[in-house]
XYZ file of N, CA and C in Angstrom:
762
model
N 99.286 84.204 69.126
C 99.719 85.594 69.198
C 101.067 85.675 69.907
N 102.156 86.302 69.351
C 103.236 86.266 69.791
C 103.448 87.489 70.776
N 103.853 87.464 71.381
C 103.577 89.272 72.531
C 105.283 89.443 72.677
N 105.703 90.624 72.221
C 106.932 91.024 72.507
C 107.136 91.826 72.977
N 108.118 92.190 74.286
C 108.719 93.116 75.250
C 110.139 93.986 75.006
N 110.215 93.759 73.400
C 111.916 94.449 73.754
C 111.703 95.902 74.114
N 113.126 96.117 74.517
C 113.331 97.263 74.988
C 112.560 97.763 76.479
N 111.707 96.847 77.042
C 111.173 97.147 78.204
C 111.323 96.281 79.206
N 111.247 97.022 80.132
C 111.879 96.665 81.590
C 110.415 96.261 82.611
N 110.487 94.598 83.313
C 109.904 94.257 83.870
C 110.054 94.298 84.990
N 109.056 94.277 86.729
C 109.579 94.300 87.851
C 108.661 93.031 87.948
N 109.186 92.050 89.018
C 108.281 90.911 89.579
C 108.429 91.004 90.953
N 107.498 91.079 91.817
C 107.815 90.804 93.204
C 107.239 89.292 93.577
N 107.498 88.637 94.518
C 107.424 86.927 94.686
C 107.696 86.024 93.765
N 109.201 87.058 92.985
C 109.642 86.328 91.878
C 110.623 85.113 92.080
N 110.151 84.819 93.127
C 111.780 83.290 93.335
C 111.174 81.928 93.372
N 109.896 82.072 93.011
C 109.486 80.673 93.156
C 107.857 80.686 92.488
N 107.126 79.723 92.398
C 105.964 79.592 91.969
C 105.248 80.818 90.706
N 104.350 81.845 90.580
C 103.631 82.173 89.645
C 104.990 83.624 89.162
N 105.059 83.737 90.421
C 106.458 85.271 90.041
C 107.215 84.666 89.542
N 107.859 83.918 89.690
C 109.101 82.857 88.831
C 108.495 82.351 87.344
N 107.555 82.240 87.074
C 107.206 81.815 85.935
C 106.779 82.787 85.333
N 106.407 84.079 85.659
C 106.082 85.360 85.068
C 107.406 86.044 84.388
N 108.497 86.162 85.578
C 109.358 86.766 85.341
C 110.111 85.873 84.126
N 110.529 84.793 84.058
C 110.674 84.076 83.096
C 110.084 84.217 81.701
N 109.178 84.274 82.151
C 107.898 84.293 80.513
C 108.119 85.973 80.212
N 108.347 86.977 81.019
C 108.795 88.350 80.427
C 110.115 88.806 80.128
N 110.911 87.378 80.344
C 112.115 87.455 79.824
C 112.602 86.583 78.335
N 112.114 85.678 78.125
C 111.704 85.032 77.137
C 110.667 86.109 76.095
N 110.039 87.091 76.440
C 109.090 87.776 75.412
C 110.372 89.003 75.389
N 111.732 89.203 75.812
C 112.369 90.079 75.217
C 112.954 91.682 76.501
N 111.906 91.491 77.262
C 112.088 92.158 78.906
C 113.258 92.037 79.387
N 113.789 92.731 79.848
C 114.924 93.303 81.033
C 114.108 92.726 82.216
N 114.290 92.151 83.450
C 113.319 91.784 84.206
C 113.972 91.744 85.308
N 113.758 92.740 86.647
C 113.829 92.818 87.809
C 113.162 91.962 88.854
N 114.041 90.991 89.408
C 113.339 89.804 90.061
C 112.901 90.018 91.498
N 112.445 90.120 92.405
C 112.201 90.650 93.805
C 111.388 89.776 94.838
N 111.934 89.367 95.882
C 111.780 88.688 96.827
C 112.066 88.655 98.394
N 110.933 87.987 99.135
C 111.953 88.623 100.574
C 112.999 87.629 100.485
N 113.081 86.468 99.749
C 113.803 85.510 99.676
C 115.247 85.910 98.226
N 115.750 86.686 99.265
C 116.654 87.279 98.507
C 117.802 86.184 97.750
N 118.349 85.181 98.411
C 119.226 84.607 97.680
C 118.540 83.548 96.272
N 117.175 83.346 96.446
C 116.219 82.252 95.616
C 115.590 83.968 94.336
N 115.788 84.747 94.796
C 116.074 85.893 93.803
C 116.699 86.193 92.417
N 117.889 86.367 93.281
C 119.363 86.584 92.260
C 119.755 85.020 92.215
N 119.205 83.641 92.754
C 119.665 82.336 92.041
C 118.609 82.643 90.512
N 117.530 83.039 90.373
C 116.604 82.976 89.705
C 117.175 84.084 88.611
N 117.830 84.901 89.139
C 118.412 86.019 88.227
C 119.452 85.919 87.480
N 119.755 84.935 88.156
C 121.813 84.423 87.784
C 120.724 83.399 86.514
N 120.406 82.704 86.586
C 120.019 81.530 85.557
C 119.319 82.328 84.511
N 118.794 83.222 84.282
C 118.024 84.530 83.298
C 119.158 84.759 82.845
N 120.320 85.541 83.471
C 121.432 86.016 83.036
C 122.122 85.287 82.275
N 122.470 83.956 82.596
C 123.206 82.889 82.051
C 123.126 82.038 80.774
N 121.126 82.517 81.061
C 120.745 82.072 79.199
C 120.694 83.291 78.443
N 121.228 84.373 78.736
C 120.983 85.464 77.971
C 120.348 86.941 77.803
N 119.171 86.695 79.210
C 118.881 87.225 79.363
C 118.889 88.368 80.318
N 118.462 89.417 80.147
C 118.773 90.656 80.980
C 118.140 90.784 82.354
N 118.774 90.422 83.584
C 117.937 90.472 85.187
C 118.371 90.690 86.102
N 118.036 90.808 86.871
C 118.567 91.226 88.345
C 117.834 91.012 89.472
N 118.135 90.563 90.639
C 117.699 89.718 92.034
C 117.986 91.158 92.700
N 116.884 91.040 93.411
C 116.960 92.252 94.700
C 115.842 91.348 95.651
N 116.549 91.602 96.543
C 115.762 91.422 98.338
C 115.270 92.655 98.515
N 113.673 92.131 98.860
C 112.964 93.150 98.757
C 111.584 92.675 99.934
N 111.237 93.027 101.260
C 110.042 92.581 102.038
C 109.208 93.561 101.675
N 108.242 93.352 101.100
C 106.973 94.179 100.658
C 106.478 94.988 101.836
N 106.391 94.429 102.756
C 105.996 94.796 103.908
C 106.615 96.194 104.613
N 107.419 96.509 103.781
C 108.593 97.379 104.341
C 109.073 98.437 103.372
N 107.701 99.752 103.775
C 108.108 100.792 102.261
C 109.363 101.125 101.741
N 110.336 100.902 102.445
C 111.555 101.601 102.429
C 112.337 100.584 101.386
N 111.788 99.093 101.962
C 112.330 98.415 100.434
C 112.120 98.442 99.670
N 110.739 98.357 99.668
C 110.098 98.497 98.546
C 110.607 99.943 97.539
N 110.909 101.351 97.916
C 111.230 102.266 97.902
C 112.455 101.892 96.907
N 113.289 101.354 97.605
C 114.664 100.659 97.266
C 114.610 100.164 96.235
N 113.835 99.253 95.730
C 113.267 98.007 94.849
C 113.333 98.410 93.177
N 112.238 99.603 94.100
C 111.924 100.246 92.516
C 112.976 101.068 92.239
N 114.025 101.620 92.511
C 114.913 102.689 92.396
C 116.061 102.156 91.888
N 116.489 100.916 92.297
C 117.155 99.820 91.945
C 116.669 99.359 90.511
N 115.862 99.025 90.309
C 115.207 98.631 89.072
C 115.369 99.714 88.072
N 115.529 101.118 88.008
C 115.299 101.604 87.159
C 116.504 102.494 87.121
N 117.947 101.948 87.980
C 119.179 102.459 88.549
C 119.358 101.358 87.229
N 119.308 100.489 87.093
C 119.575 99.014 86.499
C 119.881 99.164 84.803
N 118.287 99.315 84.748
C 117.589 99.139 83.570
C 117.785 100.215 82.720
N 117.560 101.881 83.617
C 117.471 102.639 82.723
C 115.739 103.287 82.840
N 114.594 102.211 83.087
C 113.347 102.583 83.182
C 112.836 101.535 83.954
N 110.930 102.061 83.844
C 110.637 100.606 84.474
C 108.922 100.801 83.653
N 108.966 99.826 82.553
C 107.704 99.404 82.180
C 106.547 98.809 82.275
N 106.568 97.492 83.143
C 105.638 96.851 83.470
C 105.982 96.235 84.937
N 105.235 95.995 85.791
C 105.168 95.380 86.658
C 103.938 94.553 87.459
N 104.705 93.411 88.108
C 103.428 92.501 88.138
C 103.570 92.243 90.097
N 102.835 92.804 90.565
C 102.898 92.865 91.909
C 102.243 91.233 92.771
N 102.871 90.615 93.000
C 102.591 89.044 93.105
C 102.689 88.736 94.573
N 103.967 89.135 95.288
C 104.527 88.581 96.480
C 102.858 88.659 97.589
N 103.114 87.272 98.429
C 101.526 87.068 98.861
C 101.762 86.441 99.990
N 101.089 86.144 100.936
C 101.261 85.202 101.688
C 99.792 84.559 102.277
N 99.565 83.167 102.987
C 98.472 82.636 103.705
C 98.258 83.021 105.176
N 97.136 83.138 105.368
C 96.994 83.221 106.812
C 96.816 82.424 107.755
N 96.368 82.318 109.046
C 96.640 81.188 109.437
C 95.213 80.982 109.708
N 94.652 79.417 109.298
C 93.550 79.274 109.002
C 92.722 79.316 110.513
N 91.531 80.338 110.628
C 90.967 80.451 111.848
C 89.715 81.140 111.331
N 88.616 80.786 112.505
C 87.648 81.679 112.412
C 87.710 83.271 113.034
N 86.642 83.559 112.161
C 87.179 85.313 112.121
C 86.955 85.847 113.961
N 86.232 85.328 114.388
C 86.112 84.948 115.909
C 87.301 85.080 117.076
N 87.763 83.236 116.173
C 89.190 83.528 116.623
C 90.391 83.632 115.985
N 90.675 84.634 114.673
C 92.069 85.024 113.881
C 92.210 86.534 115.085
N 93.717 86.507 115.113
C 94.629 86.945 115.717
C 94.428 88.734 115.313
N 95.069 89.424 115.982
C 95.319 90.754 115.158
C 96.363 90.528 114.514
N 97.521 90.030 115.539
C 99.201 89.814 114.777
C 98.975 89.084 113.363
N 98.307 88.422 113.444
C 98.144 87.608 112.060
C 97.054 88.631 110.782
N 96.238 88.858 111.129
C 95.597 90.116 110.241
C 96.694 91.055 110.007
N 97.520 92.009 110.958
C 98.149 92.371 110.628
C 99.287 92.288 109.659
N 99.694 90.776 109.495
C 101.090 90.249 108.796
C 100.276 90.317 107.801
N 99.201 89.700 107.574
C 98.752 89.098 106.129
C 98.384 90.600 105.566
N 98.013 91.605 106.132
C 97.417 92.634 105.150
C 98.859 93.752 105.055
N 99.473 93.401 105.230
C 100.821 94.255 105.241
C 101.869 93.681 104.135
N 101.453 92.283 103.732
C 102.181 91.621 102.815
C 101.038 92.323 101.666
N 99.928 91.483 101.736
C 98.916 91.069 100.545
C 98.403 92.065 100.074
N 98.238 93.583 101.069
C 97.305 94.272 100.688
C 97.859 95.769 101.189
N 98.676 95.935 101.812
C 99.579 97.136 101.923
C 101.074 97.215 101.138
N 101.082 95.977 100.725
C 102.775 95.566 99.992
C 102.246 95.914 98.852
N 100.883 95.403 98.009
C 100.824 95.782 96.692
C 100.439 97.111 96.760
N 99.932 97.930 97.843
C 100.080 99.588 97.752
C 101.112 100.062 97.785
N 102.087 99.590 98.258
C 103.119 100.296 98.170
C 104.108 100.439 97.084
N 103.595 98.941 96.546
C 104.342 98.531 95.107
C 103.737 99.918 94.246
N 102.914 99.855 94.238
C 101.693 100.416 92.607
C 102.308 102.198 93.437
N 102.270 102.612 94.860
C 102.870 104.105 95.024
C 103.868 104.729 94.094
N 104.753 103.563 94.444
C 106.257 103.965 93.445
C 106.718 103.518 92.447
N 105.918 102.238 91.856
C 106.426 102.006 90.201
C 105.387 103.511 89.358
N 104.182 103.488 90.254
C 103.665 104.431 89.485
C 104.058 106.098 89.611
N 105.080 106.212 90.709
C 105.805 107.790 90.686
C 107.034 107.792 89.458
N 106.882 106.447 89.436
C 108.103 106.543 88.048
C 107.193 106.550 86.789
N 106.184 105.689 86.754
C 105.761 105.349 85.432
C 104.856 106.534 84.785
N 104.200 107.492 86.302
C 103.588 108.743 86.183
C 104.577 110.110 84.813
N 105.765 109.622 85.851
C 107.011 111.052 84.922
C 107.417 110.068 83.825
N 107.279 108.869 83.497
C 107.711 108.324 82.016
C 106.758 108.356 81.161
N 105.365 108.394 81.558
C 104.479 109.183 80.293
C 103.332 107.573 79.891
N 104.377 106.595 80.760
C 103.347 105.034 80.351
C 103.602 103.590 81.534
N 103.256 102.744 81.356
C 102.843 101.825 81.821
C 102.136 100.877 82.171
N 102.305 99.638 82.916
C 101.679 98.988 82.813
C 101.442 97.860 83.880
N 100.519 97.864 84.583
C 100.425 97.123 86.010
C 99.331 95.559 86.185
N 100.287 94.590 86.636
C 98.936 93.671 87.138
C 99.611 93.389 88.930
N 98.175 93.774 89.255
C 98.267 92.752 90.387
C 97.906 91.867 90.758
N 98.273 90.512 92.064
C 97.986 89.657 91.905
C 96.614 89.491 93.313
N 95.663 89.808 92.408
C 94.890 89.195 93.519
C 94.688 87.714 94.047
N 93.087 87.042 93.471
C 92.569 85.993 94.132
C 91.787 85.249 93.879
N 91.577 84.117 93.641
C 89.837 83.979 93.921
C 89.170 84.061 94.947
N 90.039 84.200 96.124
C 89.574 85.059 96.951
C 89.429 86.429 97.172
N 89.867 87.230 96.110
C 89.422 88.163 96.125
C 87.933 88.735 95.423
N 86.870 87.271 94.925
C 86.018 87.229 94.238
C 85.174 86.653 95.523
N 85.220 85.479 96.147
C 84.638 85.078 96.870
C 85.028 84.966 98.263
N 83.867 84.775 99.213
C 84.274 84.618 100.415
C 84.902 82.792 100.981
N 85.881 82.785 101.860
C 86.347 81.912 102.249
C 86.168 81.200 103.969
N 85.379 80.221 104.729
C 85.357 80.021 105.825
C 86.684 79.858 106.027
N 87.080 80.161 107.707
C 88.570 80.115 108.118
C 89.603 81.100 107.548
N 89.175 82.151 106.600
C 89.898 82.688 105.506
C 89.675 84.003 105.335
N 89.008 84.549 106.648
C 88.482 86.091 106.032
C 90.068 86.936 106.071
N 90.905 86.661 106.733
C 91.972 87.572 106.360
C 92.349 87.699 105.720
N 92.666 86.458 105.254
C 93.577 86.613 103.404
C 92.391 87.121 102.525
N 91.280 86.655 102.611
C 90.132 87.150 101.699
C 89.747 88.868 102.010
N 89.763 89.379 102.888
C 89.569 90.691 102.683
C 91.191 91.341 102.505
N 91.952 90.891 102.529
C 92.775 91.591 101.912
C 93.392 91.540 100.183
N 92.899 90.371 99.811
C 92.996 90.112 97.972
C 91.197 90.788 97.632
N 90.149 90.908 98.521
C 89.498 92.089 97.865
C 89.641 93.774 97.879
N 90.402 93.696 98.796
C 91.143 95.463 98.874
C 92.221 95.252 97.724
N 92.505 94.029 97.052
C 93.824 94.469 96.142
C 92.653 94.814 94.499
N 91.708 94.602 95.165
C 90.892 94.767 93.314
C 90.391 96.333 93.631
N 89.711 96.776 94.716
C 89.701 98.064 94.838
C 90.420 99.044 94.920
N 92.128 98.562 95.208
C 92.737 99.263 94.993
C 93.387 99.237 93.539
N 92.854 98.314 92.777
C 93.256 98.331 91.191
C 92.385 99.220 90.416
N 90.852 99.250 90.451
C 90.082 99.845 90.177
C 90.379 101.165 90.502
N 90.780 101.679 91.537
C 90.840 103.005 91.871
C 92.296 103.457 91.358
N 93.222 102.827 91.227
C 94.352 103.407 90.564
C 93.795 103.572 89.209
N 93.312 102.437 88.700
C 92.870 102.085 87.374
C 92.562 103.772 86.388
N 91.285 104.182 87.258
C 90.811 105.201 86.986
C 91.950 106.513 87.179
N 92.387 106.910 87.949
C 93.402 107.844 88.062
C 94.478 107.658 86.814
N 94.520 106.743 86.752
C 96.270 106.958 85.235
C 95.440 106.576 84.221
N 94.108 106.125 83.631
C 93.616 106.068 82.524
C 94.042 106.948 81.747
N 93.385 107.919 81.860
C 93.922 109.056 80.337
C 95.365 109.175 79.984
N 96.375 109.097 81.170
C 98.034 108.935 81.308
C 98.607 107.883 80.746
N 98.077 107.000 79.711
C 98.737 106.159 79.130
C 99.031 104.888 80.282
N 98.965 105.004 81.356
C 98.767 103.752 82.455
C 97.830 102.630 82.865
N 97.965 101.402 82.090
C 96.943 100.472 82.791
C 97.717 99.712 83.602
N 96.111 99.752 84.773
C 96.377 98.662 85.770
C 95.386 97.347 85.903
N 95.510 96.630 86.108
C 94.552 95.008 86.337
C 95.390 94.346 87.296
N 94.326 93.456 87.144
C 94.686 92.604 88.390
C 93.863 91.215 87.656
N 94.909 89.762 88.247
C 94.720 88.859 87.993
C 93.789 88.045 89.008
N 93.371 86.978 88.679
C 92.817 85.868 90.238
C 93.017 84.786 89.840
N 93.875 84.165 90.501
C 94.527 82.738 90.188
C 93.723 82.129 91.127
N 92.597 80.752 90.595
C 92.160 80.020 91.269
C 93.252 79.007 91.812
N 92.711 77.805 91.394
C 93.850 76.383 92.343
C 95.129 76.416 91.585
N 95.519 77.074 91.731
C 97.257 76.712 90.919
C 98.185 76.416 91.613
N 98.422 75.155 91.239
C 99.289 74.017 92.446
C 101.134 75.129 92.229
N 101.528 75.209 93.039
C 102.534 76.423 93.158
C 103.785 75.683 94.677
N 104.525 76.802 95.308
C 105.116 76.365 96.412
C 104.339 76.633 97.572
N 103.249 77.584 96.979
C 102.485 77.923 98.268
C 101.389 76.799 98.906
N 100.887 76.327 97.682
C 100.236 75.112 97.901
C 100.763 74.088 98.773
N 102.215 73.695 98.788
C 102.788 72.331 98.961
C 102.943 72.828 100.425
N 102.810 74.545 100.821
C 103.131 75.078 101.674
C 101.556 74.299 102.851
N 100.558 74.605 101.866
C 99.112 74.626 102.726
C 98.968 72.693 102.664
N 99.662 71.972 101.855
C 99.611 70.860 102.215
C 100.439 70.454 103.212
N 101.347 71.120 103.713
C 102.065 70.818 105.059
C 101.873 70.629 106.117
N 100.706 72.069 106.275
C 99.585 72.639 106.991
C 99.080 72.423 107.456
N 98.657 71.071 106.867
C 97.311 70.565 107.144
C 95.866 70.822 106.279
N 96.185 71.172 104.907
C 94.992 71.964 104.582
C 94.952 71.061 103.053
N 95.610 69.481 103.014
C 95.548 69.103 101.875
C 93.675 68.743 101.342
N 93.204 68.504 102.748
C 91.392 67.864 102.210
C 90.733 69.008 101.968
N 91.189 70.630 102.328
C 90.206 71.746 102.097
C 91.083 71.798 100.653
N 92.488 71.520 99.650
C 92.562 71.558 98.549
C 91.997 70.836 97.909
N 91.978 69.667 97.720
C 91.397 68.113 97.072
C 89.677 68.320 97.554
N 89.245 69.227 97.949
C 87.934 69.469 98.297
C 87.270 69.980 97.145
N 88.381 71.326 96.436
C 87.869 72.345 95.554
C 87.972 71.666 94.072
N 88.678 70.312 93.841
C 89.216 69.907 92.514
C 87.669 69.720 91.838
N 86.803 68.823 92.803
C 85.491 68.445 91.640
C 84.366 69.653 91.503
N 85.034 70.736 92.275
C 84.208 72.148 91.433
C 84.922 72.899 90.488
N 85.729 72.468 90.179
C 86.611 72.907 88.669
C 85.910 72.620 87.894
N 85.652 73.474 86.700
C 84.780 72.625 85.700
C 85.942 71.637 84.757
N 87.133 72.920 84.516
C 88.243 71.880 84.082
C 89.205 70.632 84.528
N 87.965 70.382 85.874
C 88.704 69.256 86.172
C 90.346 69.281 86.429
N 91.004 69.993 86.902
C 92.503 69.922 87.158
C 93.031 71.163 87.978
N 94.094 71.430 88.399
C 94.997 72.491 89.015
C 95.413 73.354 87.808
N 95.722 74.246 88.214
C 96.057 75.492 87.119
C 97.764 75.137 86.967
N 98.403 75.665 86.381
C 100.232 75.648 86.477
C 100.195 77.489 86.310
N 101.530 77.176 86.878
C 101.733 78.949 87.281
C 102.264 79.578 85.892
N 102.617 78.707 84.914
C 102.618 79.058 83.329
C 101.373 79.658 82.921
N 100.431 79.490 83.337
C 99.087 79.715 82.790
C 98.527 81.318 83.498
N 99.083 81.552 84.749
C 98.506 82.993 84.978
C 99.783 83.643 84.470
N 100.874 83.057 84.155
C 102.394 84.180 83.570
C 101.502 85.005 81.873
N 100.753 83.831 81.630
C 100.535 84.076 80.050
C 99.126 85.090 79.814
N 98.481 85.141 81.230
C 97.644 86.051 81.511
C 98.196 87.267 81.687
N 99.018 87.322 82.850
C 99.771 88.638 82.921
C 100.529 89.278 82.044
N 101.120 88.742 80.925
C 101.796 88.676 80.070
C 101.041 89.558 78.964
N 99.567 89.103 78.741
C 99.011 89.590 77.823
C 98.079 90.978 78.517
N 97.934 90.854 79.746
C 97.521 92.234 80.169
C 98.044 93.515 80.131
N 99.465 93.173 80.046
C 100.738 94.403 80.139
C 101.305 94.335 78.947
N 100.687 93.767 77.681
C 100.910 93.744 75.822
C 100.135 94.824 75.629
N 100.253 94.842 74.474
C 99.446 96.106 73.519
C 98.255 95.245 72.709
N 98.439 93.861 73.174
C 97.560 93.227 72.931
C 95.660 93.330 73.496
N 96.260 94.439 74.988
C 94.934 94.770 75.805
C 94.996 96.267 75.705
N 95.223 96.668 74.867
C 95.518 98.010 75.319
C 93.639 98.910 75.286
N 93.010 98.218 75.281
C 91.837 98.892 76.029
C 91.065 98.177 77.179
N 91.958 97.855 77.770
C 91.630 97.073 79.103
C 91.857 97.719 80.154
N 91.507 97.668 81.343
C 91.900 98.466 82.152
C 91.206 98.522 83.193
N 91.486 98.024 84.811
C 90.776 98.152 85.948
C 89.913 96.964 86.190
N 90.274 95.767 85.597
C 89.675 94.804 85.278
C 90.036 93.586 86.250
N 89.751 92.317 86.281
C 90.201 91.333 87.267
C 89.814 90.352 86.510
N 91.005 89.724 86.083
C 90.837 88.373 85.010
C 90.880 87.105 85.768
N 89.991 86.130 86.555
C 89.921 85.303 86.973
C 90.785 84.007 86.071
N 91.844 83.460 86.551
C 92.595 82.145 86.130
C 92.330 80.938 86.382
N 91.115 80.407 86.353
C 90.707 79.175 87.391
C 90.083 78.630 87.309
N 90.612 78.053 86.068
C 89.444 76.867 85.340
C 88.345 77.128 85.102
N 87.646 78.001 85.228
C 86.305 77.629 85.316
C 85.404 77.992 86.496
N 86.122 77.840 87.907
C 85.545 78.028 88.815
C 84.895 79.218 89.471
N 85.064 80.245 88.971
C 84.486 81.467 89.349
C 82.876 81.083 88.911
N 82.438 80.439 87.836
C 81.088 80.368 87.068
C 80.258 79.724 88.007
N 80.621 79.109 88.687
C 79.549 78.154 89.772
C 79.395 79.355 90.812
């Protein structure tokens, strides 16, 4: 199935590297205008300049999720740009720092749910005050498989990728009849920068732990949730809606 985007305008946030970088790519390649967004502003517009250079239509904005006002910015920019704003895939994420819930931090609850789980509210506030007065749209966010299951050492990041499915569900329902879907993805093991991040960490034996409960036996590639998201925000789903498409081999079934 071939899925084509012309004439519509994509936003990516944690688009400079790993699953946002391969999204934004793959919605530029299907024909998308594609707004790249990162707190990593110069790995942004490098990512935007190379879109541009093969042809395609993009633009790098520095953008901390964490921070309505950029976010504010982000989207206003995007559609200062483009002209509109059609789809967007709310991605930018971060890890927490691995502890029991005992002893995790507030400062650290705080960072992680202000990225993971107040950044994608703030995203979905204002692509959807635009996408509300354009009559359509189309949203994924990026949850988890932690936002499916619980994680030891992990309840922060894990209750905040399950507030990103309740808050999909509940937008979900509000723009239904408005021509607006929203979903949300869950990328199991998909070896990424964030990974190489948690192998730094210290957290390579809790990764290489989860490989022999894959049923597919392997790591995901961040090509593989782009082509998910890709087809959630097609007309290919267009009776989908409020949903959470697990990416991960297999592993949700155990």
């Amino acid at each position: 199935m071939k899925i084509s985007f012309g004439n519509q305008v994509a936003l990516v946030t944690g688009a400079a590297s790993g699953i946002g970088l391969a999204t934004a790519r793959a919605f530029a390649r299907a024909g998308a205008s594609v707004a790249l967004a990162d707190v990593n502003g110069d790995g942004a517009c490098a990512a935007a300049d190379e879109l541009v250079a093969a042809g395609y239509g993009a633009v790098g904005i520095r953008c901390n999720v964490a921070d309505p006002g950029e976010v504010e910015a982000m989207v206003r920019t995007t559609v200062a740009t483009f002209g509109r704003l059609d789809l967007a895939f709310n991605n930018a994420g971060i890890q927490n720092a691995l502890a029991e819930t005992a002893d995790a931090t507030f400062e650290d609850f705080d960072r992680v749910n202000a990225v993971n789980l107040r950044g994608v509210w703030a995203c979905m506030k204002f692509e959807l005050q635009h996408m509300r007065q354009q009559g359509s749209g189309a949203i994924v966010n990026c949850s988890s498989l932690g936002g499916l299951v619980g994680g030891a050492e992990r309840s922060t990041y894990h209750a905040a990728k399950h507030g990103v499915l309740g808050l999909t569900k509940s937008a979900a329902l509000e723009y239904a009849a408005r021509n607006i879907r929203i979903n949300a993805v869950c990328p199991g093991l998909i070896w990424t920068p964030m990974a190489d991040q948690m192998v730094a960490a210290g957290q390579k034996e809790a990764l290489d732990a989860m490989l022999p409960g894959i049923p597919m036996r392997r790591h995901g590639r961040a090509d593989e949730v782009a082509d998910a998201v890709l087809w959630l925000c097609s007309p290919a789903s267009s009776y989908v809606t409020g949903q959470s498409l697990s990416v991960d081999g297999g592993l949700i079934m155990r």
